[in-house]
Short mmCIF file of C-alpha atoms and ligand atoms in Angstrom, two decimals:
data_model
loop_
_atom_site.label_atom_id
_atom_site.label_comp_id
_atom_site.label_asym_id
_atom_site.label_seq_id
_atom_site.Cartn_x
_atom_site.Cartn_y
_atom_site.Cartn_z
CA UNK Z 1 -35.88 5.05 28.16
CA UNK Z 2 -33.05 4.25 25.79
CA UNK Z 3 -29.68 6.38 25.98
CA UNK Z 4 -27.42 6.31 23.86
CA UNK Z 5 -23.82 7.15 25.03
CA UNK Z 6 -21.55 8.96 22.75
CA UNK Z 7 -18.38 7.24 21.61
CA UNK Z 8 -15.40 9.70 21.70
CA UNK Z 9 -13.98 10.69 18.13
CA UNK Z 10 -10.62 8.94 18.50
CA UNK Z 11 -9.75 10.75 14.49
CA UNK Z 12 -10.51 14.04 16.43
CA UNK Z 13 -7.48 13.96 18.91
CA UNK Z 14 -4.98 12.00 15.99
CA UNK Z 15 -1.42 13.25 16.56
CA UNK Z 16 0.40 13.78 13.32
CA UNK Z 17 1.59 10.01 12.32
CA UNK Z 18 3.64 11.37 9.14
CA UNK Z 19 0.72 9.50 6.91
CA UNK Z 20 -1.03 10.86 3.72
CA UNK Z 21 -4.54 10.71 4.12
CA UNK Z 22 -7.47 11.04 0.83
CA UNK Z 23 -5.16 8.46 -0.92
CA UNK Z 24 -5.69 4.93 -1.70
CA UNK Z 25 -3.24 1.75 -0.21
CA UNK Z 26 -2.35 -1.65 -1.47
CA UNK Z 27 -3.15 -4.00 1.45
CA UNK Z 28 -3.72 -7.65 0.47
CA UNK Z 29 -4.56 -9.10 -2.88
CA UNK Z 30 -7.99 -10.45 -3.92
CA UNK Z 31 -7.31 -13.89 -3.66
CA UNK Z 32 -6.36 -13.78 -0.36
CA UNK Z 33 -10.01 -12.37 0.46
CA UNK Z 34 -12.43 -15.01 0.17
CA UNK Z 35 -16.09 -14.85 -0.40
CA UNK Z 36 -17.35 -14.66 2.93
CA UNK Z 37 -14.56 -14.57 4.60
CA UNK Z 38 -13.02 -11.44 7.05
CA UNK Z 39 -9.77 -10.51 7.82
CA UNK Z 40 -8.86 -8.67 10.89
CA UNK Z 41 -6.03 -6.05 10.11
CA UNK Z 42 -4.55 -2.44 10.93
CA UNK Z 43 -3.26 0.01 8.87
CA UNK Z 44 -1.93 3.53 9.05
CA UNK Z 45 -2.68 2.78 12.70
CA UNK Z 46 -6.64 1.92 12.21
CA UNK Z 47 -8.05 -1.07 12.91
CA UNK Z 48 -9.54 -2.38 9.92
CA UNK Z 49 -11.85 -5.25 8.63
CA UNK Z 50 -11.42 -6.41 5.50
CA UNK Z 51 -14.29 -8.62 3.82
CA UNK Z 52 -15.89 -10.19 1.01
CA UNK Z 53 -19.50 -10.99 0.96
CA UNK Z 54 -20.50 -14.31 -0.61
CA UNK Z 55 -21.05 -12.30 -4.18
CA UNK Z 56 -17.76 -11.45 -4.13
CA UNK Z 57 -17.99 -7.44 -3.14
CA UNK Z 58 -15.14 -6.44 -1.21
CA UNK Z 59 -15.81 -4.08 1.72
CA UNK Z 60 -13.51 -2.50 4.64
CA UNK Z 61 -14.83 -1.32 8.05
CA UNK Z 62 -13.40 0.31 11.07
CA UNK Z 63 -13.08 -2.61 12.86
CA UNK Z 64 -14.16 -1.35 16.15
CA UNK Z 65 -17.83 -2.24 17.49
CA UNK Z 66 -19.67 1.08 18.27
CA UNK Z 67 -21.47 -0.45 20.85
CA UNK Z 68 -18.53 -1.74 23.85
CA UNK Z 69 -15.56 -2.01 21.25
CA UNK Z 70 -14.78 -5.08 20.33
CA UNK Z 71 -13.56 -5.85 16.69
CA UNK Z 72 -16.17 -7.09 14.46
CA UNK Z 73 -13.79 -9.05 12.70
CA UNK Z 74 -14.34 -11.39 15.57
CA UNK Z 75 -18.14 -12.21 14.44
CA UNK Z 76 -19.62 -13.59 11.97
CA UNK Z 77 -20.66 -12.87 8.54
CA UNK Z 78 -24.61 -12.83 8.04
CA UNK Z 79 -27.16 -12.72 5.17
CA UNK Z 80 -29.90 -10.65 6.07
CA UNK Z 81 -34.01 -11.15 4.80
CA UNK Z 82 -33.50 -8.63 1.91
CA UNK Z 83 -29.93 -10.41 0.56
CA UNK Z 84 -28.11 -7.68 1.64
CA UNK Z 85 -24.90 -8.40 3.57
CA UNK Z 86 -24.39 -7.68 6.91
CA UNK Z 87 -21.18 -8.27 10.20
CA UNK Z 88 -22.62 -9.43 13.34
CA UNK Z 89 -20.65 -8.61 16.38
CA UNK Z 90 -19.33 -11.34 18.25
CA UNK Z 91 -20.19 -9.84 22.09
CA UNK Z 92 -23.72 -8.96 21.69
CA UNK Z 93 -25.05 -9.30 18.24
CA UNK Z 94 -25.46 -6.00 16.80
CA UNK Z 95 -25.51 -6.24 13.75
CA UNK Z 96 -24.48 -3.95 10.44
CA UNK Z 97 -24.42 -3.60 6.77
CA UNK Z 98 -20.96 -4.88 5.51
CA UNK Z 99 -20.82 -1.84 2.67
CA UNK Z 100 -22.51 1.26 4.48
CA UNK Z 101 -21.51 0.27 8.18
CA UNK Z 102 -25.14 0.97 8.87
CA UNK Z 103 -26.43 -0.78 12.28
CA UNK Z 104 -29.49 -2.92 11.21
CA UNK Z 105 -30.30 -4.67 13.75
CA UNK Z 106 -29.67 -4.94 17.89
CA UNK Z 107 -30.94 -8.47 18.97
CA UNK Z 108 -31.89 -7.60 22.51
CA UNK Z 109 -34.49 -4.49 21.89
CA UNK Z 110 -37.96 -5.68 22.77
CA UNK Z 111 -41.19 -4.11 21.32
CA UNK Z 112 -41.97 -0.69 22.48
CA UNK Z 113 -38.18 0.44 22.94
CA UNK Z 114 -37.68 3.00 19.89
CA UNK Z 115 -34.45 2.85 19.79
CA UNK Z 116 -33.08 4.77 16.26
CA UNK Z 117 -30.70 2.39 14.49
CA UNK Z 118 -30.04 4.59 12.03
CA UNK Z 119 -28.07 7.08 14.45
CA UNK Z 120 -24.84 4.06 15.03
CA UNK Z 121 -22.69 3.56 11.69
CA UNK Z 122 -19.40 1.78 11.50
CA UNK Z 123 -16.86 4.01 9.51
CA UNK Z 124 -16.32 2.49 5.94
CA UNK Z 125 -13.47 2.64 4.03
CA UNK Z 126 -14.19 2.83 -0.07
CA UNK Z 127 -12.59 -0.01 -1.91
CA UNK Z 128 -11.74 -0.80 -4.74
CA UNK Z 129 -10.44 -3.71 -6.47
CA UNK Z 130 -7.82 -3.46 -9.07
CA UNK Z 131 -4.84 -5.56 -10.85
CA UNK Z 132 -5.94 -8.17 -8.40
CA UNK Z 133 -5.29 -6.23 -5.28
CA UNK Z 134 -7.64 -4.67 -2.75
CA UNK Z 135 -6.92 -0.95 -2.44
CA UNK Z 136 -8.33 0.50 0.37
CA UNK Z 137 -9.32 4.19 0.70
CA UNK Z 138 -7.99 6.57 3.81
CA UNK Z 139 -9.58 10.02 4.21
CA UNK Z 140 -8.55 12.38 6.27
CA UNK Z 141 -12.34 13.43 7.44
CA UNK Z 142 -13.70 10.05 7.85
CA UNK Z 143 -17.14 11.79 7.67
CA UNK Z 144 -16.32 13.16 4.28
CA UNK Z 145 -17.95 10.58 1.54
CA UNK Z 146 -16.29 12.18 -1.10
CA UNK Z 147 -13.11 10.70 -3.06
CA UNK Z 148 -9.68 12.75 -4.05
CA UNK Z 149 -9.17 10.01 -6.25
CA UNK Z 150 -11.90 8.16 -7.42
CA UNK Z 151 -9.85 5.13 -8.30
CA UNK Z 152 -6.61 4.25 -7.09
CA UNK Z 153 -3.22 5.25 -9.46
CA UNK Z 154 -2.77 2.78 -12.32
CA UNK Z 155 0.85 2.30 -13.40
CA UNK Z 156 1.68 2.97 -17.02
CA UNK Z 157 2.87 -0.36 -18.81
CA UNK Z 158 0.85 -3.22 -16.41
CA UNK Z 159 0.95 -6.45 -17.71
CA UNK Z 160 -1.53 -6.35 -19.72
CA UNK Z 161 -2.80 -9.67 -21.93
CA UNK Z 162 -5.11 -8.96 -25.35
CA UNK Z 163 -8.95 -9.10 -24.11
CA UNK Z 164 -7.56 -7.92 -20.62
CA UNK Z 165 -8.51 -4.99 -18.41
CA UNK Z 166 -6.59 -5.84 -15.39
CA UNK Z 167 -3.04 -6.91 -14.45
CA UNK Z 168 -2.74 -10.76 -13.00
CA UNK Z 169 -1.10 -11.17 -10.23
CA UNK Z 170 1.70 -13.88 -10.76
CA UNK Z 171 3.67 -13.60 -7.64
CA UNK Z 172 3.13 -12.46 -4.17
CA UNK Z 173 5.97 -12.06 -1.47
CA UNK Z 174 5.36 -9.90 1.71
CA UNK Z 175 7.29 -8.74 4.80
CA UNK Z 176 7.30 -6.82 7.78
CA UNK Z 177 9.49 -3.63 8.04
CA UNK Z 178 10.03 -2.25 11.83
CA UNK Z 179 10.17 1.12 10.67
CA UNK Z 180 7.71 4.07 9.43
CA UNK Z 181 6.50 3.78 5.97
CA UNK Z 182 8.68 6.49 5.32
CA UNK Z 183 11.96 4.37 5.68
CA UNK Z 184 10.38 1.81 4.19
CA UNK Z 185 9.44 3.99 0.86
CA UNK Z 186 12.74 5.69 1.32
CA UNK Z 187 14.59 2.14 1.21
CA UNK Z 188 12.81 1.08 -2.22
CA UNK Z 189 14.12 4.38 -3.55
CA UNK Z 190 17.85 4.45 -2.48
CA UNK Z 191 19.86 3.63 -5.18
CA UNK Z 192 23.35 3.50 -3.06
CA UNK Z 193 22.43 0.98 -0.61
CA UNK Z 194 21.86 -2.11 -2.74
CA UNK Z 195 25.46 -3.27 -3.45
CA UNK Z 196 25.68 -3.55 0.33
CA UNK Z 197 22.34 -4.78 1.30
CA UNK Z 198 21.78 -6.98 -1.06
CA UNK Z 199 24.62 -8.73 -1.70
CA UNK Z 200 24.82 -12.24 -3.68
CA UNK Z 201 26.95 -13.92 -5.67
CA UNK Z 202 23.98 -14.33 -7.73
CA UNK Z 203 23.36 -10.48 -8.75
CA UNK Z 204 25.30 -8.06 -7.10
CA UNK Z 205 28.58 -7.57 -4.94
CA UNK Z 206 29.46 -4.49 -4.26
CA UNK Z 207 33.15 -4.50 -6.40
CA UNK Z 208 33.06 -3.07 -9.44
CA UNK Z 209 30.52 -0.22 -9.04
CA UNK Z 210 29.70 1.75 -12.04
CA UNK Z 211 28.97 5.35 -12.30
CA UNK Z 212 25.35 5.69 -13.95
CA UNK Z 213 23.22 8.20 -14.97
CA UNK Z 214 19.08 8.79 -14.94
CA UNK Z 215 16.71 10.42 -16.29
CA UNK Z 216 13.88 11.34 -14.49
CA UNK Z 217 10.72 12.99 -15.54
CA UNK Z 218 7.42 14.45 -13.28
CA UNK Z 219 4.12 12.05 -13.35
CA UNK Z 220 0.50 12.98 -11.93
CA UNK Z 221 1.29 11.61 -8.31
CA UNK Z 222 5.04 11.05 -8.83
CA UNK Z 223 8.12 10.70 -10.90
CA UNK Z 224 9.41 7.93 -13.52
CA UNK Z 225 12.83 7.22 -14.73
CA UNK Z 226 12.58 7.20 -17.90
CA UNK Z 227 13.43 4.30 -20.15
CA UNK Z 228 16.84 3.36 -20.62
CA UNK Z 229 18.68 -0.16 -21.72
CA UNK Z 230 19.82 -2.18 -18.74
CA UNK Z 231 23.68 -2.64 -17.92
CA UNK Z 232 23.74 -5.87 -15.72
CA UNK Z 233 20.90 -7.89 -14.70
CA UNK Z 234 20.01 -11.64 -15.45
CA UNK Z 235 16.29 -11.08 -15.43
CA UNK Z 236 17.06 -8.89 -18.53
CA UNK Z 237 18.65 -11.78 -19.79
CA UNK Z 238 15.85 -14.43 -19.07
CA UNK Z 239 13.39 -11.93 -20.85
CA UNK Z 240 15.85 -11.22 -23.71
CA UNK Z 241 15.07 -9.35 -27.01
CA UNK Z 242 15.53 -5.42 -26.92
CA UNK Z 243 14.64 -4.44 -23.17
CA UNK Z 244 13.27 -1.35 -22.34
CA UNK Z 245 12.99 -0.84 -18.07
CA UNK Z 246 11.08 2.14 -16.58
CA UNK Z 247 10.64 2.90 -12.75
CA UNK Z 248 7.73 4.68 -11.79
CA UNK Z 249 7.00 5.91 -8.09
CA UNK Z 250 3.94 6.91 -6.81
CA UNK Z 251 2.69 8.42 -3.82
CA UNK Z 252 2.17 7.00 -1.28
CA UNK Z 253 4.50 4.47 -1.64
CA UNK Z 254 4.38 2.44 -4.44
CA UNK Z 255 7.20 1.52 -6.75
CA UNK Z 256 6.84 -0.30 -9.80
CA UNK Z 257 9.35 -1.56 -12.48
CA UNK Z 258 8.45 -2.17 -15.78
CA UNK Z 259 10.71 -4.37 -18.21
CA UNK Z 260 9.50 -4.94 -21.59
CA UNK Z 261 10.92 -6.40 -25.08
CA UNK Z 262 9.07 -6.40 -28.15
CA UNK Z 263 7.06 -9.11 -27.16
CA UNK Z 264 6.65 -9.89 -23.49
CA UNK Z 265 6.60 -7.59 -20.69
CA UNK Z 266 7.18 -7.95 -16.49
CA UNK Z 267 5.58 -5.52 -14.01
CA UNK Z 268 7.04 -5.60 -10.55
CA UNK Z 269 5.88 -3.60 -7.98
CA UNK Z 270 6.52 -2.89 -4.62
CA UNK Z 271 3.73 -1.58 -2.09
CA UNK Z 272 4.97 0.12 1.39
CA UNK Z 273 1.74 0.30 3.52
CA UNK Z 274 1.61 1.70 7.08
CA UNK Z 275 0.56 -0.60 9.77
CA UNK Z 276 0.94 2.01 12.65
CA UNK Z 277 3.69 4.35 13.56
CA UNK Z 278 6.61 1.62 13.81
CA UNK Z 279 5.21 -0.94 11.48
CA UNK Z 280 5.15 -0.92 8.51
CA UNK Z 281 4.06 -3.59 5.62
CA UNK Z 282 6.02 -4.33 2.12
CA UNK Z 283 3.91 -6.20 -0.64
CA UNK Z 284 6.51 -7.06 -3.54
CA UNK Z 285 3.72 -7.70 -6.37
CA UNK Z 286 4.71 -9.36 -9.51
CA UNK Z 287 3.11 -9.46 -13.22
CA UNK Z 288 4.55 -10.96 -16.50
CA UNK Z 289 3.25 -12.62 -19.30
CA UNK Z 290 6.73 -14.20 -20.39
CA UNK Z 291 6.58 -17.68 -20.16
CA UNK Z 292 9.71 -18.54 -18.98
CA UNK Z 293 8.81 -16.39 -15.75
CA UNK Z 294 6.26 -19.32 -14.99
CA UNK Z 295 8.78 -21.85 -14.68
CA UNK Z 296 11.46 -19.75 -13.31
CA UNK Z 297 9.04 -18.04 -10.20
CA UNK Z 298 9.52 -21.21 -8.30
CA UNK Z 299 12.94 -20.92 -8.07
CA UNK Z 300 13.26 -17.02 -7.74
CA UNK Z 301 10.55 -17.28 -4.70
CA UNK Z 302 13.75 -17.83 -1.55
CA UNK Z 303 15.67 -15.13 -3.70
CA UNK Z 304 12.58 -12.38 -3.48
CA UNK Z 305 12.03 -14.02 0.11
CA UNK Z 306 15.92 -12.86 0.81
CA UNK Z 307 15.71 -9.78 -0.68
CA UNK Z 308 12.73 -8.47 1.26
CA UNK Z 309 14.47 -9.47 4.18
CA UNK Z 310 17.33 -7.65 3.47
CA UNK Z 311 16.13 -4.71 3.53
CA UNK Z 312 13.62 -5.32 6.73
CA UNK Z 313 16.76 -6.38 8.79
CA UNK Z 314 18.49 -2.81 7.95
CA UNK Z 315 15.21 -1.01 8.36
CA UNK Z 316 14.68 -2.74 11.85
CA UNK Z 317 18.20 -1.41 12.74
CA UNK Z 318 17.05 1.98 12.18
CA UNK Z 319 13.86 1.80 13.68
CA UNK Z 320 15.81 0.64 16.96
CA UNK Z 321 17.94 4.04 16.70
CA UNK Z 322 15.31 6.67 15.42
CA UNK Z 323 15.01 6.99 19.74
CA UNK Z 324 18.38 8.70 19.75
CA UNK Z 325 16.65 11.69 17.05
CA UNK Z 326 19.61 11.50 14.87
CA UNK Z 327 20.10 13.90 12.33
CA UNK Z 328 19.99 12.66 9.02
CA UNK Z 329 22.26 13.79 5.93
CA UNK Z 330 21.35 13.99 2.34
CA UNK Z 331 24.21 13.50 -0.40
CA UNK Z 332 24.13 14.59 -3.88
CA UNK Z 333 22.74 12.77 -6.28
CA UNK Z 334 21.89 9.53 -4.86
CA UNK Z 335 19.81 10.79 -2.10
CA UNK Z 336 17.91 12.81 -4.25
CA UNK Z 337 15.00 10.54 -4.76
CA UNK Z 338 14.29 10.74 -1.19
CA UNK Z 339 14.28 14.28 -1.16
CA UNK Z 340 11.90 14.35 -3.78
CA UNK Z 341 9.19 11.88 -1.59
CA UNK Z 342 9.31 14.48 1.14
CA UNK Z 343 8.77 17.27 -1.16
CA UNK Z 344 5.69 14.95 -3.11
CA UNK Z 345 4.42 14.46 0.37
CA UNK Z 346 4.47 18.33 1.88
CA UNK Z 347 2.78 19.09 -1.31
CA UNK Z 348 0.12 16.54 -0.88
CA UNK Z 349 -0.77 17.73 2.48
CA UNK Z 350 -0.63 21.49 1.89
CA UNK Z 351 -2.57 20.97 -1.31
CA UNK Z 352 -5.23 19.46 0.91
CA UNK Z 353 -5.03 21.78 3.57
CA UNK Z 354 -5.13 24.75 0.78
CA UNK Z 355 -7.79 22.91 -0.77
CA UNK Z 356 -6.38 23.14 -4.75
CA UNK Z 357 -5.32 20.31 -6.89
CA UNK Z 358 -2.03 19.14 -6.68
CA UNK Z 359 0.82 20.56 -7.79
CA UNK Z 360 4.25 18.35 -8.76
CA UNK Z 361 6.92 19.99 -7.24
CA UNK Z 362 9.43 17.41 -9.13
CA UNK Z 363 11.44 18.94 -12.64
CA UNK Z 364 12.54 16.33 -15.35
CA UNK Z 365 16.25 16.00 -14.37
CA UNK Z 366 19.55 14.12 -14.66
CA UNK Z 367 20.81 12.71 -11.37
CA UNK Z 368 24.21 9.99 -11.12
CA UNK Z 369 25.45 7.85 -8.90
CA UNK Z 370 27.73 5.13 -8.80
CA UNK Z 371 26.33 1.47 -8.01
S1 FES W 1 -19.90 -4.91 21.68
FE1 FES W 1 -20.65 -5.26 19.74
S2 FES W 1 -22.70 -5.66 20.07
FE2 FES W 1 -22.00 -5.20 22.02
FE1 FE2 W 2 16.60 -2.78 -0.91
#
């Protein structure tokens, strides 16, 4: 007689980890997933396998075996009879369908034991591939098949060549950030701190700041600032012409900046994905179709490589202190943006817990700042 013992429901117990759930991440790009190749990762504090089966379908699975826990990301890739592809755990053998999480088969059942595989699933996450990255769907009910969002947010002005559907990924720099995602997010959205952080005789020092004034404007998951001509900025310069620059944000954590001329246009964006609690993971993203990028992206690579770092070093600082509970302050108007993520997120979660459609709680406004 066959038992089968029931796994506990870690999801059940989850504490609140400050992470919006029913919303779709950035986590690595599709070149960097292989055809038949896994990659063994975490995020927003799940284990998670990432895959690609050898016709190129991407797939993500709770990377936990059902059957003694061990990550499946530690076995092996398999083809089964019918073509369909399947992860075979590296302990015992079990193995399961790489898109449904379905068990299919359990190597050590003889004849006679009716055992019913259809009763042990691995959790799958949807996917979706898009402007050559691999987004990667969290719900909040992990039982619940059905999408908020049926494809992840698309930023308004990707790089976009004629005959093309999807943004090319030129340019790829990542780092680590010791900090919650919402530090991280908050960082890419702080106007005031990047004559100090960032510092280089190259760009920026921070004599001479300028007062300067935004406009801002709602969008479906986020806000934009609006359009304006650039003051001081030798990428401007390198692209040339009549340059128009946009900043969008978008929930969860994304932050893109469009530059365009008449002619040629740049898309950079910036990705803050939660690995757990204290971890968190930048992806600095880069699209352009202006040639003179091409040739200049080798150079600019230890720049980006800086920069990134830059702001991980400060962000590990805080991490270090958020022990202490320090109160934090908000200052008019530069800290504004980061009072408007917290209010994007609160309404995120109480529309879901509400169960209506989302409501921006951002209003077009002006906001200054010197910088
Ligand atoms: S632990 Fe995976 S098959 Fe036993
Ligand atoms: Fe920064």
């Amino acid at each position: 007689m066959t038992t089968l013992i029931q796994n506990p429901a870690p999801e059940m117990t989850r504490e609140d980890d400050g992470f919006l759930r029913d919303m779709w991440y950035v986590t690595v790009t599709a070149k960097e997933l292989k055809p038949g190749k896994m990659l063994q990762k975490q995020y927003l504090g799940e284990p998670v396998l990432l895959g690609r089966d050898p016709e190129g379908r991407a797939f993500a699975l709770r990377d936990i075996c059902p059957h003694r826990a061990v990550p499946l990301s530690k076995g092996q890739m398999w083809t089964e009879e019918d073509g369909q592809t399947s992860v075979a755990c590296p302990y015992h053998g079990w193995r399961f369908n790489a898109h449904s999480g379905q068990c299919v088969t359990i190597p050590s059942l003889v004849e006679g034991q009716n055992f019913d595989l259809t009763t042990i699933k691995v959790r799958r996450y949807p996917v979706y591939e898009q402007d050559g990255l691999i987004w990667v769907y969290f719900p909040a009910d992990p039982s619940d098949e059905t999408l908020s969002m049926a494809r992840p947010p698309r930023f308004a002005n990707m790089v976009l060549k004629p005959g093309q559907s999807e943004g090319r990924v030129k340019y790829i720099e990542r780092a680590q950030l010791e900090c919650h995602q919402d530090n991280g997010v908050i960082g890419l959205l702080d106007p005031a701190h990047t004559p100090y952080v960032h510092q280089s005789p190259l760009w920026r020092s921070s004599k001479g700041l300028k007062p300067k004034e935004k406009h801002f404007a709602p969008t479906e998951l986020g806000f934009t600032m609006l359009s304006h001509k650039p003051v001081n900025s030798p990428l401007y310069n390198i692209i040339g012409g009549s340059i128009k620059v946009e900043i969008q944000f978008i929930l969860p954590g994304l932050r893109a900046e469009s530059i365009r001329n008449e002619k040629h246009g740049y898309l950079g964006l910036a990705a803050v994905t939660p690995i757990h609690k204290d971890l968190s993971e930048i992806t600095q993203i880069m699209y352009w179709d202006t040639p003179v990028l091409d040739a200049l992206s080798l150079i600019a690579r230890p720049f980006t490589h800086t920069f990134l770092q830059q702001d991980a070093r400060v962000m590990r600082w805080q991490g270090e202190y958020a022990q202490y509970n320090p109160t934090l302050m908000q200052i008019p108007d530069a800290d504004t943006l980061m009072v408007w993520y917290k209010r994007l997120k609160r309404e995120w979660v109480r529309a879901r817990e509400d169960q209506r459609d989302f409501d921006n709680p951002i209003k077009p406004a002006v906001l200054r700042w010197r910088t």
